[in-house]
Every structure is written in structure tokens, then in C-alpha cells.
PDB file of C-alpha atoms in Angstrom:
ATOM      1  CA  UNK A   1     162.356 106.263-264.893  1.00  0.00           C
ATOM      2  CA  UNK A   2     162.421 102.586-264.078  1.00  0.00           C
ATOM      3  CA  UNK A   3     162.282 100.635-260.847  1.00  0.00           C
ATOM      4  CA  UNK A   4     163.380  97.028-260.507  1.00  0.00           C
ATOM      5  CA  UNK A   5     159.965  95.871-261.716  1.00  0.00           C
ATOM      6  CA  UNK A   6     158.301  98.577-263.807  1.00  0.00           C
ATOM      7  CA  UNK A   7     158.473 101.850-265.671  1.00  0.00           C
ATOM      8  CA  UNK A   8     157.006 104.954-264.066  1.00  0.00           C
ATOM      9  CA  UNK A   9     156.489 108.344-265.606  1.00  0.00           C
ATOM     10  CA  UNK A  10     157.711 111.378-263.679  1.00  0.00           C
ATOM     11  CA  UNK A  11     154.967 114.015-263.748  1.00  0.00           C
ATOM     12  CA  UNK A  12     156.351 116.615-261.351  1.00  0.00           C
ATOM     13  CA  UNK A  13     159.717 117.598-259.906  1.00  0.00           C
ATOM     14  CA  UNK A  14     161.243 120.238-257.660  1.00  0.00           C
ATOM     15  CA  UNK A  15     164.573 120.787-255.958  1.00  0.00           C
ATOM     16  CA  UNK A  16     165.754 122.529-252.825  1.00  0.00           C
ATOM     17  CA  UNK A  17     167.668 125.779-253.418  1.00  0.00           C
ATOM     18  CA  UNK A  18     170.895 124.145-252.214  1.00  0.00           C
ATOM     19  CA  UNK A  19     170.241 121.107-254.483  1.00  0.00           C
ATOM     20  CA  UNK A  20     170.623 118.711-251.558  1.00  0.00           C
ATOM     21  CA  UNK A  21     167.165 117.286-252.215  1.00  0.00           C
ATOM     22  CA  UNK A  22     165.189 116.585-255.357  1.00  0.00           C
ATOM     23  CA  UNK A  23     161.586 115.455-255.080  1.00  0.00           C
ATOM     24  CA  UNK A  24     159.647 113.831-257.918  1.00  0.00           C
ATOM     25  CA  UNK A  25     156.064 112.634-258.223  1.00  0.00           C
ATOM     26  CA  UNK A  26     155.174 109.734-260.478  1.00  0.00           C
ATOM     27  CA  UNK A  27     152.264 108.276-262.422  1.00  0.00           C
ATOM     28  CA  UNK A  28     151.389 105.779-259.667  1.00  0.00           C
ATOM     29  CA  UNK A  29     150.820 108.183-256.757  1.00  0.00           C
ATOM     30  CA  UNK A  30     154.293 107.916-255.232  1.00  0.00           C
ATOM     31  CA  UNK A  31     156.673 110.680-254.244  1.00  0.00           C
ATOM     32  CA  UNK A  32     160.397 109.951-254.352  1.00  0.00           C
ATOM     33  CA  UNK A  33     163.194 111.745-252.500  1.00  0.00           C
ATOM     34  CA  UNK A  34     166.539 111.867-254.308  1.00  0.00           C
ATOM     35  CA  UNK A  35     169.921 113.203-253.290  1.00  0.00           C
ATOM     36  CA  UNK A  36     172.130 114.122-256.274  1.00  0.00           C
ATOM     37  CA  UNK A  37     175.210 113.467-254.130  1.00  0.00           C
ATOM     38  CA  UNK A  38     174.148 109.865-253.428  1.00  0.00           C
ATOM     39  CA  UNK A  39     174.245 106.821-255.719  1.00  0.00           C
ATOM     40  CA  UNK A  40     171.522 106.733-258.419  1.00  0.00           C
ATOM     41  CA  UNK A  41     167.999 105.955-257.304  1.00  0.00           C
ATOM     42  CA  UNK A  42     165.635 107.328-254.691  1.00  0.00           C
ATOM     43  CA  UNK A  43     166.619 107.527-251.028  1.00  0.00           C
ATOM     44  CA  UNK A  44     163.041 106.559-250.308  1.00  0.00           C
ATOM     45  CA  UNK A  45     159.654 106.433-251.980  1.00  0.00           C
ATOM     46  CA  UNK A  46     156.270 106.944-250.374  1.00  0.00           C
ATOM     47  CA  UNK A  47     152.731 106.394-251.662  1.00  0.00           C
ATOM     48  CA  UNK A  48     151.350 109.807-250.704  1.00  0.00           C
ATOM     49  CA  UNK A  49     148.455 109.610-253.177  1.00  0.00           C
ATOM     50  CA  UNK A  50     146.066 106.828-254.139  1.00  0.00           C
ATOM     51  CA  UNK A  51     147.693 104.081-256.208  1.00  0.00           C
ATOM     52  CA  UNK A  52     147.226 104.651-259.921  1.00  0.00           C
ATOM     53  CA  UNK A  53     146.613 108.399-259.531  1.00  0.00           C
ATOM     54  CA  UNK A  54     149.225 110.761-260.901  1.00  0.00           C
ATOM     55  CA  UNK A  55     151.094 113.129-258.658  1.00  0.00           C
ATOM     56  CA  UNK A  56     150.590 116.284-260.716  1.00  0.00           C
ATOM     57  CA  UNK A  57     152.563 118.772-258.631  1.00  0.00           C
ATOM     58  CA  UNK A  58     155.327 118.801-256.028  1.00  0.00           C
ATOM     59  CA  UNK A  59     156.759 121.945-254.456  1.00  0.00           C
ATOM     60  CA  UNK A  60     159.368 122.417-251.768  1.00  0.00           C
ATOM     61  CA  UNK A  61     158.882 125.567-249.702  1.00  0.00           C
ATOM     62  CA  UNK A  62     161.480 128.140-250.858  1.00  0.00           C
ATOM     63  CA  UNK A  63     162.408 129.240-247.321  1.00  0.00           C
ATOM     64  CA  UNK A  64     161.753 125.962-245.479  1.00  0.00           C
ATOM     65  CA  UNK A  65     162.779 123.317-248.046  1.00  0.00           C
ATOM     66  CA  UNK A  66     161.986 120.523-245.615  1.00  0.00           C
ATOM     67  CA  UNK A  67     158.281 121.253-246.225  1.00  0.00           C
ATOM     68  CA  UNK A  68     156.798 119.553-249.287  1.00  0.00           C
ATOM     69  CA  UNK A  69     153.395 120.197-250.845  1.00  0.00           C
ATOM     70  CA  UNK A  70     152.004 117.670-253.324  1.00  0.00           C
ATOM     71  CA  UNK A  71     148.816 117.473-255.371  1.00  0.00           C
ATOM     72  CA  UNK A  72     147.398 114.439-257.113  1.00  0.00           C
ATOM     73  CA  UNK A  73     144.681 113.308-259.479  1.00  0.00           C
ATOM     74  CA  UNK A  74     143.019 111.755-256.425  1.00  0.00           C
ATOM     75  CA  UNK A  75     141.795 115.297-255.594  1.00  0.00           C
ATOM     76  CA  UNK A  76     144.048 115.698-252.566  1.00  0.00           C
ATOM     77  CA  UNK A  77     146.778 118.115-251.598  1.00  0.00           C
ATOM     78  CA  UNK A  78     149.268 116.922-249.011  1.00  0.00           C
ATOM     79  CA  UNK A  79     151.727 118.829-246.850  1.00  0.00           C
ATOM     80  CA  UNK A  80     154.656 116.785-245.595  1.00  0.00           C
ATOM     81  CA  UNK A  81     157.902 117.321-243.706  1.00  0.00           C
ATOM     82  CA  UNK A  82     160.568 115.465-245.723  1.00  0.00           C
ATOM     83  CA  UNK A  83     162.538 114.865-242.532  1.00  0.00           C
ATOM     84  CA  UNK A  84     159.799 112.319-241.826  1.00  0.00           C
ATOM     85  CA  UNK A  85     160.437 110.451-245.114  1.00  0.00           C
ATOM     86  CA  UNK A  86     161.025 106.817-244.343  1.00  0.00           C
ATOM     87  CA  UNK A  87     159.851 103.851-246.367  1.00  0.00           C
ATOM     88  CA  UNK A  88     159.336 101.929-243.126  1.00  0.00           C
ATOM     89  CA  UNK A  89     156.618 104.135-241.638  1.00  0.00           C
ATOM     90  CA  UNK A  90     153.030 104.830-242.562  1.00  0.00           C
ATOM     91  CA  UNK A  91     153.096 108.164-244.423  1.00  0.00           C
ATOM     92  CA  UNK A  92     149.555 109.045-243.387  1.00  0.00           C
ATOM     93  CA  UNK A  93     150.739 109.553-239.808  1.00  0.00           C
ATOM     94  CA  UNK A  94     152.918 112.493-240.873  1.00  0.00           C
ATOM     95  CA  UNK A  95     150.846 114.004-243.681  1.00  0.00           C
ATOM     96  CA  UNK A  96     148.316 116.802-243.570  1.00  0.00           C
ATOM     97  CA  UNK A  97     145.744 116.139-246.274  1.00  0.00           C
ATOM     98  CA  UNK A  98     142.862 117.963-247.859  1.00  0.00           C
ATOM     99  CA  UNK A  99     140.317 116.495-250.248  1.00  0.00           C
ATOM    100  CA  UNK A 100     137.516 118.268-252.056  1.00  0.00           C
ATOM    101  CA  UNK A 101     134.066 117.272-250.837  1.00  0.00           C
ATOM    102  CA  UNK A 102     131.630 115.990-253.367  1.00  0.00           C
TER     103      UNK A 102
END
């Protein structure tokens, strides 16, 4: 897809069972929240993984679709409550993260 300034490749996507939320991960480490009922474009985008590292997997919990799990090429997995999505706040304050030691 394209932003105002650049092209980004979508590497991972998932949707809530009720299709009220679609989450995609891109080639630059960002996760984007989309609502198919809203105008085109993400509702918000957050850099949940290190810049330049692909988000390789996104998964919304099947029973609690507000919970999002992501994995990136930066060797981290992150668990996030999408109710906390807001481009104006620091995502690290609402993210549980795990990185492999080594």
C-alpha cells in the first residue's frame, strides 16, 4: 500500500471475526489498524517493531479480538490491546514484549 510519502509492503494481516477491525503489519515495523466501515486508510499506525524490520505475523485473539499478538524480524513478539491504539501515545507503555537473548 502507499502512504502520503512512500510505498510499504504488507507482510501480515488478520481480521476480527465480526470484521470491525483489520490489522496489518508492514515492511517498516509498523502495525496499522483499519476499519472497513471507515474511509480508506488506517485509523492509526504504530511502530511496534524496530524501524526497517518487517512485521512477519499479526494475530487477533479469536475470543478476545481486542488482543493483538505481533512478531517481527527484530526478534520480538508483542502483545497489545488494540483499545490502546493511538498515534499520539508511546506504544511501548502499553505493549508486553519478549526478545530472544543472545
